[in-house]
């Protein structure tokens, strides 16, 4: 190992057998493959100089590291990589500084790396950790790769704790399996954060993903991945990945299958900032209403939210106070009444993914407002009007008035029903014009059977029942008939009624026309 370190080559103790080299199998490895942790630490902290013309590096494969590997506070200059190794006790790295550290496919009881600092990458792919990973306030100079890690919880129910983590580039956590809380509170990612195909399970009393105030400079992916059981080899129970990595593969290789992102437990992304998008395509959120679990995205800010996941059967989806430029969604993804909260949710564009008729969109708003609130209706109407869907916007505002009517006292409710039946609260001005025409025809017919007495014989025009009715129905406009005739008894009441109804209907028509002129 020391000789290989000086020339930067591999110290390989593997037996080139898939079963005998499996670090996760219960079979013990022979004594000839054991290395003491204190010797590894001494080599990394104060090892011999490199041979002339070579770069020192510690590269171990198929090795059992006995004892606790304690590098806390150390400055490790050489490149370090452990591949398919076993660690009998925890790896302790708090306050340590590395150039690049890679631990690939290793069995680790626990990884303690609070305030760990790397100038390059930190890679932990395909590792299995029995008592959790701690990377609180760690600083990663380039990429953090933990894809296909298998992490069991610590004594507090947390599988991966990375609060305050800072990653300069991408954080790849694809196809991971966690059996406790994955905590990323206040973490900052300079590139994308990918959780494609991962399965997160929250421990008792813990969330599956706890990431408030998370900042991602590009996109948060909680989507599917294409996997193949054959690529990773016989010891790869998690499945391998097809060539060219993971991602949006529309023509997968033969033998691959889609694995959705799954979250068994609550998710908290409150106050997050995502500069490109939050992508939830084909994601599954298995929440418990009994434990009041939520997919919480309160006050997140992102240019695009792709809510194209499977409908959560239980729990709630909360978007209170969130600000999104474009909402890409589908009707079958949103939960029903009581499972959705949209108070203060601001979005500017709607891009339906598949059929999403207005009736379903109104059900979406109704599901988010168990008690009447005007804001979601007004926001939807504003967005529809901005996209040129004026008729749909009026239907939304009409639905708002009908929903509001149910909260009013009896008298106001009856008046609301009358407004709805006659003029649809003014949002269907054509109906008001029809009523005007019907009343004009009825009034003209009634007054054609009556010859009124003029107030002044020498000033009264020739009597015309049709013009008189029109004069009563049209406010402001004077057709030269009103005010010249005596209307006794019931005829006076009929005239007053036509004047009153005319004012109401004409105002409705004028309001509709003014809205049309403003849109033009």
Coordinates of N, CA, C and O in Angstrom, one line a residue, residues 166-332:
X166 N -22.9 23.1 1.1 CA -22.6 23.9 -0.1 C -21.9 23.1 -1.1 O -20.8 22.6 -0.9
X167 N -22.5 23.0 -2.3 CA -22.0 22.3 -3.4 C -21.8 23.3 -4.6 O -22.8 23.9 -5.0
X168 N -20.6 23.4 -5.1 CA -20.3 24.4 -6.1 C -21.0 24.1 -7.4 O -21.4 25.0 -8.1
X169 N -21.1 22.8 -7.8 CA -21.7 22.4 -9.0 C -22.9 21.5 -8.8 O -23.8 22.0 -8.1
X170 N -22.9 20.3 -9.3 CA -24.1 19.5 -9.2 C -24.1 18.6 -8.0 O -23.1 18.1 -7.5
X171 N -25.4 18.3 -7.5 CA -25.5 17.3 -6.4 C -26.4 16.2 -7.1 O -27.6 16.4 -7.4
X172 N -25.7 15.0 -7.3 CA -26.4 13.9 -8.0 C -26.7 12.9 -6.9 O -25.8 12.3 -6.3
X173 N -28.0 12.7 -6.7 CA -28.5 11.7 -5.7 C -29.5 10.8 -6.4 O -30.7 10.7 -5.9
X174 N -29.2 10.2 -7.5 CA -30.1 9.4 -8.3 C -30.1 8.0 -7.8 O -29.1 7.4 -7.5
X175 N -31.3 7.4 -7.8 CA -31.5 6.0 -7.4 C -31.0 5.7 -6.0 O -30.6 4.6 -5.7
X176 N -31.1 6.6 -5.1 CA -30.7 6.4 -3.8 C -31.8 5.7 -3.0 O -33.0 5.8 -3.4
X177 N -31.5 5.1 -1.9 CA -32.4 4.4 -1.0 C -32.1 4.9 0.4 O -31.0 4.7 0.9
X178 N -33.1 5.7 1.0 CA -32.9 6.1 2.4 C -34.0 5.6 3.2 O -35.2 5.5 2.8
X179 N -33.7 5.2 4.4 CA -34.7 4.7 5.4 C -34.8 5.6 6.6 O -35.1 5.1 7.7
X180 N -34.5 6.8 6.4 CA -34.7 7.8 7.5 C -34.7 9.2 6.8 O -34.7 9.3 5.5
X181 N -34.8 10.2 7.5 CA -34.9 11.6 7.0 C -33.7 12.0 6.1 O -32.5 11.8 6.6
X182 N -33.9 12.5 5.0 CA -32.9 13.2 4.2 C -33.0 14.7 4.4 O -34.0 15.3 3.9
X183 N -32.1 15.2 5.1 CA -32.2 16.6 5.6 C -31.2 17.5 4.8 O -30.0 17.3 4.8
X184 N -31.8 18.5 4.1 CA -31.0 19.5 3.3 C -31.4 20.9 3.7 O -31.4 21.8 2.9
X185 N -31.6 21.2 5.0 CA -32.0 22.5 5.4 C -31.0 23.6 5.1 O -29.8 23.4 5.5
X186 N -31.4 24.6 4.4 CA -30.5 25.7 4.1 C -29.3 25.3 3.2 O -28.3 26.1 3.1
X187 N -29.4 24.2 2.5 CA -28.3 23.8 1.6 C -28.3 24.7 0.3 O -29.3 25.2 -0.1
X188 N -27.1 24.8 -0.3 CA -26.9 25.5 -1.5 C -26.2 24.7 -2.6 O -25.2 24.1 -2.3
X189 N -26.9 24.6 -3.8 CA -26.3 23.8 -4.9 C -26.1 24.7 -6.0 O -27.0 25.4 -6.5
X190 N -24.9 24.8 -6.5 CA -24.5 25.7 -7.6 C -25.0 25.2 -9.0 O -25.0 26.0 -9.9
X191 N -25.4 24.0 -9.1 CA -25.9 23.5 -10.4 C -27.3 22.9 -10.2 O -28.1 23.5 -9.7
X192 N -27.4 21.6 -10.6 CA -28.7 21.0 -10.5 C -28.7 20.0 -9.3 O -27.6 19.5 -8.9
X193 N -29.8 19.7 -8.8 CA -30.0 18.7 -7.7 C -30.9 17.6 -8.3 O -32.1 17.9 -8.6
X194 N -30.3 16.4 -8.5 CA -31.1 15.4 -9.1 C -31.4 14.2 -8.2 O -30.5 13.7 -7.6
X195 N -32.7 13.9 -8.0 CA -33.1 12.8 -7.2 C -33.9 11.8 -8.1 O -34.8 11.1 -7.6
X196 N -33.5 11.7 -9.3 CA -34.2 10.9 -10.3 C -34.2 9.4 -9.8 O -33.2 8.8 -9.4
X197 N -35.4 8.8 -9.8 CA -35.5 7.4 -9.5 C -35.2 7.0 -8.1 O -35.2 5.8 -7.7
X198 N -35.1 8.0 -7.2 CA -34.7 7.7 -5.8 C -36.0 7.3 -5.0 O -37.1 7.6 -5.3
X199 N -35.7 6.6 -3.8 CA -36.8 6.2 -2.9 C -36.4 6.6 -1.5 O -35.5 6.2 -0.9
X200 N -37.2 7.6 -1.0 CA -36.9 8.2 0.3 C -38.0 7.7 1.2 O -39.2 7.8 0.9
X201 N -37.6 7.2 2.4 CA -38.6 6.8 3.4 C -38.3 7.4 4.7 O -37.2 7.4 5.2
X202 N -39.3 8.1 5.2 CA -39.1 8.8 6.5 C -39.2 7.8 7.7 O -40.1 6.9 7.6
X203 N -38.4 8.0 8.7 CA -38.5 7.2 9.9 C -39.7 7.8 10.8 O -40.3 8.8 10.4
X204 N -40.0 7.1 11.8 CA -41.1 7.5 12.7 C -40.9 8.9 13.2 O -39.9 9.2 13.8
X205 N -41.9 9.8 13.0 CA -41.8 11.1 13.5 C -40.9 12.0 12.7 O -40.6 13.2 13.0
X206 N -40.4 11.5 11.5 CA -39.5 12.3 10.7 C -40.1 12.4 9.3 O -40.8 11.6 8.8
X207 N -39.7 13.5 8.6 CA -40.0 13.6 7.2 C -39.1 12.7 6.3 O -38.0 12.4 6.7
X208 N -39.6 12.4 5.1 CA -38.7 11.7 4.2 C -37.7 12.7 3.6 O -36.5 12.3 3.4
X209 N -38.1 13.9 3.2 CA -37.2 14.9 2.7 C -37.5 16.2 3.4 O -38.6 16.7 3.4
X210 N -36.5 16.7 4.1 CA -36.7 18.0 4.9 C -35.7 19.0 4.3 O -34.5 18.9 4.7
X211 N -36.1 19.9 3.4 CA -35.2 20.8 2.8 C -35.8 22.2 2.7 O -35.9 22.8 1.6
X212 N -36.1 22.8 3.8 CA -36.5 24.2 3.7 C -35.3 25.1 3.4 O -34.2 24.8 3.7
X213 N -35.6 26.2 2.7 CA -34.6 27.2 2.4 C -33.5 26.6 1.5 O -32.4 27.1 1.5
X214 N -33.9 25.6 0.7 CA -32.9 25.0 -0.2 C -32.7 26.0 -1.4 O -33.7 26.5 -1.9
X215 N -31.5 26.2 -1.8 CA -31.2 27.0 -3.0 C -30.5 26.2 -4.0 O -29.5 25.6 -3.8
X216 N -31.1 26.1 -5.2 CA -30.6 25.4 -6.4 C -30.5 26.3 -7.6 O -31.5 26.9 -8.0
X217 N -29.3 26.5 -8.1 CA -29.1 27.5 -9.2 C -29.7 27.0 -10.5 O -29.9 27.8 -11.4
X218 N -29.9 25.7 -10.6 CA -30.6 25.3 -11.9 C -31.9 24.6 -11.5 O -32.8 25.2 -11.0
X219 N -32.0 23.2 -11.7 CA -33.3 22.5 -11.6 C -33.2 21.5 -10.5 O -32.2 20.8 -10.4
X220 N -34.3 21.3 -9.8 CA -34.5 20.2 -8.9 C -35.3 19.2 -9.6 O -36.4 19.4 -10.0
X221 N -34.7 18.0 -9.8 CA -35.3 16.9 -10.5 C -35.8 15.8 -9.4 O -35.0 15.2 -8.7
X222 N -37.1 15.6 -9.4 CA -37.7 14.5 -8.6 C -38.5 13.7 -9.5 O -39.8 13.7 -9.4
X223 N -37.9 13.1 -10.5 CA -38.5 12.4 -11.6 C -38.1 11.0 -11.7 O -37.5 10.4 -10.8
X224 N -38.4 10.4 -12.8 CA -38.1 9.0 -13.1 C -36.7 8.8 -13.6 O -36.0 9.8 -14.0
X225 N -36.2 7.6 -13.6 CA -34.9 7.2 -14.2 C -35.1 5.9 -14.9 O -35.9 5.1 -14.5
X226 N -34.2 5.6 -15.9 CA -34.2 4.3 -16.6 C -33.1 3.5 -15.9 O -32.0 3.9 -15.8
X227 N -33.5 2.3 -15.5 CA -32.5 1.4 -14.9 C -32.5 0.0 -15.5 O -33.5 -0.4 -16.2
X228 N -31.5 -0.7 -15.3 CA -31.4 -2.1 -15.8 C -30.7 -3.0 -14.8 O -29.7 -2.6 -14.2
X229 N -31.3 -4.1 -14.5 CA -30.7 -5.0 -13.5 C -29.4 -5.6 -13.9 O -28.6 -6.1 -13.1
X230 N -29.2 -5.7 -15.2 CA -28.0 -6.4 -15.7 C -26.8 -5.5 -15.8 O -25.6 -6.0 -15.8
X231 N -26.9 -4.2 -15.9 CA -25.7 -3.4 -16.1 C -24.8 -3.3 -14.9 O -23.6 -3.3 -15.0
X232 N -25.4 -3.3 -13.7 CA -24.6 -3.2 -12.5 C -23.9 -4.4 -12.0 O -23.1 -4.4 -11.1
X233 N -24.2 -5.6 -12.6 CA -23.6 -6.8 -12.2 C -24.4 -7.5 -11.2 O -25.4 -7.0 -10.6
X234 N -24.0 -8.8 -10.8 CA -24.8 -9.6 -9.9 C -24.9 -9.0 -8.5 O -25.9 -9.2 -7.9
X235 N -23.9 -8.3 -8.1 CA -24.0 -7.7 -6.7 C -24.8 -6.4 -6.7 O -24.8 -5.8 -5.6
X236 N -25.3 -5.9 -7.8 CA -25.9 -4.6 -7.8 C -27.4 -4.8 -7.7 O -28.2 -4.9 -8.6
X237 N -27.9 -4.9 -6.4 CA -29.3 -5.1 -6.2 C -30.2 -3.9 -6.5 O -31.4 -3.9 -6.7
X238 N -29.5 -2.7 -6.6 CA -30.3 -1.5 -6.9 C -30.5 -1.3 -8.4 O -31.3 -0.5 -8.8
X239 N -29.8 -2.1 -9.2 CA -29.9 -1.9 -10.6 C -28.9 -0.9 -11.1 O -28.4 0.0 -10.5
X240 N -28.4 -1.1 -12.4 CA -27.4 -0.2 -13.0 C -28.1 0.9 -13.8 O -29.3 1.0 -13.8
X241 N -27.3 1.6 -14.4 CA -27.8 2.7 -15.2 C -27.4 2.5 -16.7 O -26.3 2.0 -16.9
X242 N -28.2 2.9 -17.6 CA -27.9 2.7 -19.0 C -26.7 3.7 -19.4 O -26.4 4.6 -18.7
X243 N -26.1 3.4 -20.5 CA -25.0 4.3 -21.0 C -25.4 5.8 -21.1 O -26.6 6.1 -21.2
X244 N -24.5 6.6 -20.9 CA -24.7 8.1 -21.0 C -25.5 8.6 -19.9 O -26.0 9.7 -19.9
X245 N -25.5 7.9 -18.8 CA -26.1 8.5 -17.5 C -27.6 8.4 -17.5 O -28.2 7.7 -18.3
X246 N -28.1 9.1 -16.6 CA -29.6 9.2 -16.4 C -30.2 10.4 -17.0 O -29.5 11.3 -17.3
X247 N -31.5 10.5 -17.1 CA -32.1 11.7 -17.5 C -33.3 11.4 -18.4 O -34.0 10.4 -18.2
X248 N -33.6 12.4 -19.2 CA -34.8 12.3 -20.0 C -34.6 11.4 -21.3 O -34.3 11.9 -22.4
X249 N -34.6 10.1 -21.1 CA -34.4 9.2 -22.2 C -35.7 8.8 -22.7 O -36.5 8.1 -22.1
X250 N -36.0 9.2 -24.0 CA -37.3 8.9 -24.6 C -37.3 7.6 -25.4 O -38.3 7.0 -25.6
X251 N -36.1 7.1 -25.7 CA -36.0 5.8 -26.4 C -35.0 5.0 -25.6 O -33.8 4.9 -26.0
X252 N -35.4 4.4 -24.5 CA -34.5 3.6 -23.6 C -34.0 2.4 -24.3 O -34.6 1.8 -25.2
X253 N -32.8 1.9 -23.8 CA -32.3 0.7 -24.3 C -33.2 -0.5 -24.0 O -33.9 -0.5 -23.0
X254 N -33.1 -1.6 -24.8 CA -33.8 -2.8 -24.5 C -33.3 -3.4 -23.1 O -32.2 -3.4 -22.8
X255 N -34.3 -3.8 -22.3 CA -34.0 -4.4 -21.0 C -34.0 -3.4 -19.9 O -33.8 -3.8 -18.8
X256 N -34.2 -2.1 -20.2 CA -34.3 -1.1 -19.2 C -35.7 -0.9 -18.8 O -36.6 -1.2 -19.5
X257 N -35.9 -0.3 -17.6 CA -37.3 -0.1 -17.1 C -37.3 1.3 -16.4 O -36.3 1.8 -16.0
X258 N -38.5 1.9 -16.4 CA -38.6 3.2 -15.7 C -38.8 3.0 -14.2 O -39.6 2.2 -13.8
X259 N -38.0 3.7 -13.4 CA -38.2 3.7 -12.0 C -38.6 5.1 -11.5 O -37.8 6.1 -11.7
X260 N -39.8 5.3 -11.0 CA -40.2 6.6 -10.6 C -39.6 7.0 -9.3 O -39.1 6.2 -8.5
X261 N -39.5 8.3 -9.1 CA -39.1 8.9 -7.8 C -40.2 8.6 -6.8 O -41.4 8.9 -7.1
X262 N -39.9 8.0 -5.6 CA -40.9 7.7 -4.6 C -40.5 8.4 -3.3 O -39.4 8.3 -2.9
X263 N -41.5 8.9 -2.6 CA -41.3 9.5 -1.3 C -42.3 9.0 -0.4 O -43.5 9.2 -0.5
X264 N -41.9 8.1 0.6 CA -42.8 7.6 1.6 C -42.7 8.4 2.9 O -41.9 8.1 3.8
X265 N -43.5 9.5 2.9 CA -43.4 10.4 4.0 C -43.5 11.8 3.6 O -43.5 12.1 2.4
X266 N -43.5 12.7 4.5 CA -43.7 14.1 4.2 C -42.5 14.7 3.5 O -41.3 14.3 3.7
X267 N -42.7 15.8 2.7 CA -41.7 16.5 2.0 C -41.8 18.0 2.3 O -43.0 18.5 2.3
X268 N -40.7 18.6 2.7 CA -40.8 20.0 3.0 C -39.7 20.8 2.2 O -38.5 20.6 2.3
X269 N -40.2 21.6 1.3 CA -39.4 22.4 0.4 C -39.7 23.9 0.6 O -39.4 24.8 -0.2
X270 N -40.2 24.3 1.8 CA -40.6 25.6 2.1 C -39.5 26.7 1.9 O -38.3 26.4 2.2
X271 N -39.8 27.8 1.3 CA -38.9 29.0 1.1 C -37.7 28.6 0.2 O -36.7 29.3 0.3
X272 N -37.9 27.6 -0.6 CA -36.8 27.2 -1.5 C -36.7 28.2 -2.7 O -37.7 28.8 -3.1
X273 N -35.5 28.3 -3.3 CA -35.2 29.1 -4.5 C -34.6 28.2 -5.6 O -33.5 27.6 -5.4
X274 N -35.3 28.1 -6.7 CA -34.9 27.2 -7.8 C -34.9 28.0 -9.1 O -35.9 28.4 -9.5
X275 N -33.7 28.2 -9.6 CA -33.5 29.2 -10.6 C -34.1 28.8 -12.0 O -34.4 29.6 -12.8
X276 N -34.1 27.5 -12.2 CA -34.7 27.0 -13.5 C -36.1 26.4 -13.4 O -37.0 26.8 -14.0
X277 N -36.2 25.3 -12.6 CA -37.5 24.6 -12.5 C -37.4 23.7 -11.3 O -36.4 23.3 -10.8
X278 N -38.7 23.2 -10.9 CA -38.9 22.1 -10.1 C -39.7 21.1 -10.9 O -40.8 21.4 -11.3
X279 N -39.1 19.9 -11.1 CA -39.6 18.9 -12.0 C -40.1 17.7 -11.2 O -39.3 17.0 -10.6
X280 N -41.4 17.4 -11.2 CA -42.0 16.3 -10.5 C -42.6 15.3 -11.4 O -43.6 14.6 -11.0
X281 N -42.1 15.2 -12.6 CA -42.7 14.2 -13.6 C -42.7 12.8 -13.1 O -41.7 12.3 -12.7
X282 N -43.9 12.1 -13.0 CA -44.0 10.7 -12.7 C -43.6 10.4 -11.2 O -43.5 9.3 -10.9
X283 N -43.5 11.5 -10.4 CA -43.1 11.2 -9.0 C -44.3 10.7 -8.2 O -45.5 10.9 -8.6
X284 N -44.0 9.9 -7.2 CA -45.0 9.3 -6.3 C -44.8 9.8 -4.9 O -43.7 9.6 -4.3
X285 N -45.8 10.4 -4.3 CA -45.8 10.9 -3.0 C -46.8 10.1 -2.1 O -48.0 10.3 -2.3
X286 N -46.3 9.3 -1.3 CA -47.1 8.4 -0.5 C -47.2 9.0 0.9 O -46.3 8.8 1.8
X287 N -48.3 9.8 1.1 CA -48.4 10.6 2.4 C -49.5 9.9 3.2 O -50.4 9.2 2.7
X288 N -49.5 10.2 4.5 CA -50.4 9.7 5.5 C -51.3 10.9 6.0 O -50.7 11.8 6.6
X289 N -52.6 10.8 5.8 CA -53.5 11.8 6.4 C -53.5 11.7 7.9 O -53.6 12.7 8.6
X290 N -53.4 10.5 8.4 CA -53.4 10.3 9.9 C -52.3 11.0 10.6 O -52.4 11.5 11.7
X291 N -51.1 11.0 9.9 CA -49.9 11.7 10.5 C -49.8 13.2 10.0 O -48.8 13.8 10.2
X292 N -50.8 13.6 9.3 CA -50.8 15.0 8.7 C -49.6 15.3 7.9 O -49.0 16.4 8.0
X293 N -49.3 14.4 7.0 CA -48.1 14.6 6.2 C -48.5 15.4 4.9 O -49.6 15.3 4.4
X294 N -47.5 16.2 4.5 CA -47.7 17.2 3.4 C -46.6 17.1 2.4 O -45.4 16.9 2.8
X295 N -46.9 17.4 1.2 CA -45.9 17.9 0.2 C -45.9 19.4 0.2 O -46.8 20.0 -0.4
X296 N -45.0 19.9 1.0 CA -45.1 21.4 1.3 C -44.1 22.1 0.5 O -42.9 21.9 0.6
X297 N -44.7 23.1 -0.3 CA -43.8 24.0 -1.1 C -44.2 25.4 -0.8 O -44.3 26.2 -1.7
X298 N -44.4 25.7 0.4 CA -44.8 27.1 0.8 C -43.7 28.1 0.4 O -42.5 27.9 0.7
X299 N -44.1 29.1 -0.2 CA -43.3 30.3 -0.5 C -42.1 30.0 -1.4 O -41.1 30.7 -1.4
X300 N -42.1 28.9 -2.2 CA -41.0 28.6 -3.1 C -41.1 29.6 -4.2 O -42.1 30.2 -4.5
X301 N -39.9 29.8 -4.8 CA -39.8 30.7 -6.0 C -39.1 30.0 -7.1 O -38.0 29.5 -6.9
X302 N -39.7 29.9 -8.3 CA -39.1 29.2 -9.4 C -39.7 29.7 -10.7 O -41.0 30.0 -10.7
X303 N -39.0 29.7 -11.8 CA -39.6 30.1 -13.1 C -40.6 29.0 -13.6 O -41.5 29.4 -14.3
X304 N -40.4 27.8 -13.2 CA -41.3 26.7 -13.7 C -41.5 25.6 -12.7 O -40.6 25.1 -12.2
X305 N -42.8 25.3 -12.5 CA -43.1 24.1 -11.7 C -43.8 23.1 -12.6 O -44.9 23.4 -13.1
X306 N -43.2 21.9 -12.7 CA -43.8 20.8 -13.5 C -44.5 19.8 -12.6 O -43.9 18.9 -12.1
X307 N -45.8 20.1 -12.3 CA -46.5 19.2 -11.4 C -47.2 18.2 -12.3 O -48.4 18.3 -12.5
X308 N -46.5 17.2 -12.7 CA -47.0 16.1 -13.5 C -46.7 14.8 -12.8 O -46.2 13.8 -13.4
X309 N -47.1 14.7 -11.6 CA -46.8 13.5 -10.8 C -48.1 12.7 -10.7 O -49.1 13.0 -11.2
X310 N -48.0 11.6 -10.0 CA -49.2 10.8 -9.6 C -49.9 11.5 -8.5 O -49.4 12.1 -7.6
X311 N -51.3 11.4 -8.6 CA -52.1 12.0 -7.6 C -51.9 11.4 -6.2 O -52.0 10.2 -6.0
X312 N -51.5 12.2 -5.2 CA -51.4 11.7 -3.8 C -52.7 11.3 -3.3 O -53.7 12.1 -3.3
X313 N -52.8 10.1 -2.9 CA -54.1 9.5 -2.4 C -54.5 10.1 -1.0 O -55.6 10.2 -0.7
X314 N -53.5 10.4 -0.2 CA -53.7 11.0 1.1 C -52.8 12.2 1.3 O -52.0 12.6 0.4
X315 N -52.9 12.8 2.5 CA -52.1 14.0 2.8 C -52.5 15.2 2.0 O -53.6 15.2 1.4
X316 N -51.6 16.2 2.0 CA -52.0 17.5 1.4 C -50.8 18.0 0.5 O -49.7 17.7 0.8
X317 N -51.2 18.7 -0.6 CA -50.2 19.5 -1.4 C -50.4 20.9 -1.0 O -51.5 21.5 -1.2
X318 N -49.3 21.6 -0.5 CA -49.5 23.0 -0.1 C -48.5 23.9 -0.9 O -47.3 23.7 -0.9
X319 N -49.2 24.9 -1.5 CA -48.4 25.8 -2.3 C -48.7 27.3 -1.8 O -48.5 28.2 -2.6
X320 N -49.0 27.4 -0.6 CA -49.3 28.7 -0.1 C -48.2 29.7 -0.2 O -47.0 29.4 0.2
X321 N -48.4 30.9 -0.8 CA -47.4 31.9 -0.9 C -46.3 31.6 -2.0 O -45.4 32.4 -2.1
X322 N -46.4 30.5 -2.7 CA -45.4 30.2 -3.8 C -45.6 31.1 -4.9 O -46.6 31.6 -5.3
X323 N -44.4 31.4 -5.6 CA -44.4 32.3 -6.8 C -43.8 31.5 -8.0 O -42.6 31.1 -7.9
X324 N -44.6 31.3 -9.0 CA -44.2 30.5 -10.2 C -44.5 31.3 -11.4 O -45.6 31.8 -11.5
X325 N -43.6 31.3 -12.4 CA -43.9 32.0 -13.6 C -44.8 31.1 -14.5 O -45.8 31.5 -14.9
X326 N -44.4 29.9 -14.7 CA -45.1 28.9 -15.5 C -45.5 27.7 -14.7 O -44.6 27.0 -14.2
X327 N -46.7 27.3 -14.7 CA -47.2 26.1 -14.1 C -47.6 25.1 -15.1 O -48.5 25.3 -15.9
X328 N -46.8 24.0 -15.2 CA -47.1 22.9 -16.1 C -47.7 21.8 -15.3 O -47.1 21.3 -14.4
X329 N -48.9 21.5 -15.6 CA -49.6 20.5 -14.8 C -50.6 19.7 -15.6 O -50.8 20.0 -16.8
X330 N -51.2 18.7 -15.0 CA -52.2 17.9 -15.6 C -53.3 17.6 -14.6 O -53.1 17.6 -13.4
X331 N -54.5 17.5 -15.1 CA -55.7 17.4 -14.2 C -55.6 16.2 -13.3 O -56.1 16.3 -12.1
X332 N -55.1 15.1 -13.7 CA -55.1 13.9 -12.8 C -54.0 13.9 -11.8 O -53.9 13.0 -10.9

